[in-house]
XYZ file of N, CA and C in Angstrom:
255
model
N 149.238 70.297 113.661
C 148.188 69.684 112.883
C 146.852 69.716 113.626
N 146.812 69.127 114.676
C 145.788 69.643 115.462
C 145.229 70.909 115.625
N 145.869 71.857 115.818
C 145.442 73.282 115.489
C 144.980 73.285 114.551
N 145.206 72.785 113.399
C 144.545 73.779 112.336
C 143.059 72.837 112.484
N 142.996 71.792 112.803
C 141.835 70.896 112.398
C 141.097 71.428 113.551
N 141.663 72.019 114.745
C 140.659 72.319 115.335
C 139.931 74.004 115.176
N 140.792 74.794 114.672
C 139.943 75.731 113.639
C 139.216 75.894 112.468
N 139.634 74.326 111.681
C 138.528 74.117 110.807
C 137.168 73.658 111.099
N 137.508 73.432 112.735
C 135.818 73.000 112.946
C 135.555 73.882 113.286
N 136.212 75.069 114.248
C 135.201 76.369 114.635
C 134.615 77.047 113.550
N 135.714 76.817 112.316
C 134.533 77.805 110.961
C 133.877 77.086 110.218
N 134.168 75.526 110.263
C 132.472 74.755 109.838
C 131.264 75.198 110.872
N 132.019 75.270 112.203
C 130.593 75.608 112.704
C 130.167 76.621 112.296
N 130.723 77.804 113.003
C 129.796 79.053 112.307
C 129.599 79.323 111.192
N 130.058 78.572 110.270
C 129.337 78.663 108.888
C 127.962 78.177 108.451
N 128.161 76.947 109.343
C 126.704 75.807 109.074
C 125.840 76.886 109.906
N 125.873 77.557 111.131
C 124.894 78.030 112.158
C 124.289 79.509 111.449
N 124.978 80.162 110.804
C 124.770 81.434 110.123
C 124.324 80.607 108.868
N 124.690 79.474 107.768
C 123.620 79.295 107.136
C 122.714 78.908 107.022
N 121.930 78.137 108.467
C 120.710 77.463 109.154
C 119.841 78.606 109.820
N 120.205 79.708 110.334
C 119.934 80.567 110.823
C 119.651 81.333 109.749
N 120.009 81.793 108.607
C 119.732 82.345 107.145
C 118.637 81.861 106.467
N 118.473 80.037 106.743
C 117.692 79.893 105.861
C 116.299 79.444 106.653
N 116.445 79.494 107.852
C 115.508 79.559 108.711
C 114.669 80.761 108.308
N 115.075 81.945 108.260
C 115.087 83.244 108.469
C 114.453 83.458 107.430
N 114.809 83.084 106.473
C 114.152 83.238 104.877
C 113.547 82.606 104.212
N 112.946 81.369 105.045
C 112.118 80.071 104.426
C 110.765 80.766 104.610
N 109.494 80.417 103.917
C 108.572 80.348 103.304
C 107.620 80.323 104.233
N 107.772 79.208 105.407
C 107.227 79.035 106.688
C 107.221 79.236 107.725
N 108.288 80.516 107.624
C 108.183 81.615 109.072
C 107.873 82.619 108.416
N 108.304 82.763 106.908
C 107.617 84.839 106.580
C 105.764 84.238 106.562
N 105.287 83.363 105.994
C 104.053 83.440 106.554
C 103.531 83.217 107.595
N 104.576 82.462 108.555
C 104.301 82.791 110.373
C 103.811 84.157 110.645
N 105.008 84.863 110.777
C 105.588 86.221 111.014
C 103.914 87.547 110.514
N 104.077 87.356 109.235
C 102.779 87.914 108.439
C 101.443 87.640 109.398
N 101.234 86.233 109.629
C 100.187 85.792 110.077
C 100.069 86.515 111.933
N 101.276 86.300 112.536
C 101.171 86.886 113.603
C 100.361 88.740 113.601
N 101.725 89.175 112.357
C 101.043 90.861 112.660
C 99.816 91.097 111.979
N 99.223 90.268 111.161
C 97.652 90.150 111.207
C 96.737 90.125 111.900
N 97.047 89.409 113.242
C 96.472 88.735 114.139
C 96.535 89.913 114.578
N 97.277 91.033 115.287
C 97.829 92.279 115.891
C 97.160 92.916 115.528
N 97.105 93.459 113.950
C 96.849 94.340 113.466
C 95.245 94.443 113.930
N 94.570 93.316 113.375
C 93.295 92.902 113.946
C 92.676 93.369 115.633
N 93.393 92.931 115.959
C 93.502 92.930 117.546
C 92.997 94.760 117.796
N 94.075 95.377 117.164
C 94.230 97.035 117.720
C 93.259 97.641 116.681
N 92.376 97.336 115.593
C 91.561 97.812 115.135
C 90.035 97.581 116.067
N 90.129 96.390 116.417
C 89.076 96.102 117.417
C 88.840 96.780 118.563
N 90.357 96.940 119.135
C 90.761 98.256 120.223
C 90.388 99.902 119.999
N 90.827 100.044 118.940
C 90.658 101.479 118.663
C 89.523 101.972 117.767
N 88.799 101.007 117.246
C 87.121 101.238 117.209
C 86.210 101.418 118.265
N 86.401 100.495 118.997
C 85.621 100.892 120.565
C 86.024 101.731 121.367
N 86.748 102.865 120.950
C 87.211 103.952 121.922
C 85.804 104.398 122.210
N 85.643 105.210 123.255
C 84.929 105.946 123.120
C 85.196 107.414 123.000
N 84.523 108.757 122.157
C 84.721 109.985 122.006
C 84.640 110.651 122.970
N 85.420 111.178 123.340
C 85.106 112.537 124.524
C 84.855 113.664 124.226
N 83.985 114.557 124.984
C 83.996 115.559 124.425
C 85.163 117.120 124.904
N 85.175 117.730 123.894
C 86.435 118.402 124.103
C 85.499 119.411 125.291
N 86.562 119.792 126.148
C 86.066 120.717 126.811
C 87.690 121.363 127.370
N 88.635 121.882 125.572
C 89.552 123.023 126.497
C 88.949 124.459 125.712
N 87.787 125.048 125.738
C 87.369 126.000 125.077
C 87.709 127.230 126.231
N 88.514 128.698 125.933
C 89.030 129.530 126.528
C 89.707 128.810 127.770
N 90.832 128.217 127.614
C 91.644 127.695 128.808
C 92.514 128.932 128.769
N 92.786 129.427 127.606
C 94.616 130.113 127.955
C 93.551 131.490 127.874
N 94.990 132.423 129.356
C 93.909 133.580 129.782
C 95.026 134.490 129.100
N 94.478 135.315 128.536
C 95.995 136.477 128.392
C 95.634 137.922 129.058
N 96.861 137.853 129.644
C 97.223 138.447 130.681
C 98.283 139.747 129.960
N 98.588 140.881 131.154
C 99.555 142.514 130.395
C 100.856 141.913 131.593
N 101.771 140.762 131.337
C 102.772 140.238 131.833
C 104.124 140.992 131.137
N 103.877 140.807 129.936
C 104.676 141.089 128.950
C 105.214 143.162 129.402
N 103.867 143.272 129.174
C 103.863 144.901 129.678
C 104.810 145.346 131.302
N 104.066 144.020 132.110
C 104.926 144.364 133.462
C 106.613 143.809 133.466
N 106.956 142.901 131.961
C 108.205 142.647 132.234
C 109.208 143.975 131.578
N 108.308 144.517 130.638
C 109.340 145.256 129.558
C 109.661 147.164 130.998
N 108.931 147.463 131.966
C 108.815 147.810 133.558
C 109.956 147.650 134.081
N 110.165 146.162 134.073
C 110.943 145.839 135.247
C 112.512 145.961 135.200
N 113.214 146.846 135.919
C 114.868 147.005 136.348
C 115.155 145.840 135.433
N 116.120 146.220 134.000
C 117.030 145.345 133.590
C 118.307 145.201 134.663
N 119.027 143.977 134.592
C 120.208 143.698 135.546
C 121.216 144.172 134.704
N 122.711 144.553 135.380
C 123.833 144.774 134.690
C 124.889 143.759 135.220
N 124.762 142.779 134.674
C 125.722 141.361 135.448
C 126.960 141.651 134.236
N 126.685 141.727 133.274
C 127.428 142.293 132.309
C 128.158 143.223 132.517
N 127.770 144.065 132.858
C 128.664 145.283 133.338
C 129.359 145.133 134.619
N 129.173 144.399 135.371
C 129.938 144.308 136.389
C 130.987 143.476 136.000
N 130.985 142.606 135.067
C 132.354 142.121 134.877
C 133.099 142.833 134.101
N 132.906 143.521 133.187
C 133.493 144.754 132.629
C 134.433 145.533 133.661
């Protein structure tokens, strides 16, 4: 008898804690917490990322091209292949 009464309190509890925690979760006065916080954020990083300042680009002719290609298609293919053959 004791047993069972003392598993009927472990699943009153977690029943009451998952439905306090549910309705915490879904009450009226944390989703407009919550809202109000990432407002505050949102705010925050527009203020941030307006005052960037612009740089100016300077990658104009970075990449050089080079006859690599030419000196690879040149170079002694290997026969690693063929040696295990």
């Amino acid at each position: 008898m004791l047993k069972e009464i003392k598993y009927a309190v472990y699943l009153f509890t977690i029943f009451f804690f998952i439905f306090f925690v549910v309705n915490f979760y879904l009450s009226e006065n944390n989703i407009k917490r919550n809202n109000k916080v990432i407002y505050q954020y949102q705010n925050e990083l527009d203020k941030k990322f307006n005052n960037l300042p612009i740089i100016k680009n300077d990658t104009n002719d970075i990449i050089e091209y080079t006859d690599e290609i030419e000196i690879l298609k040149n170079k002694k293919q290997r026969k690693f292949w063929d040696l295990i053959k």
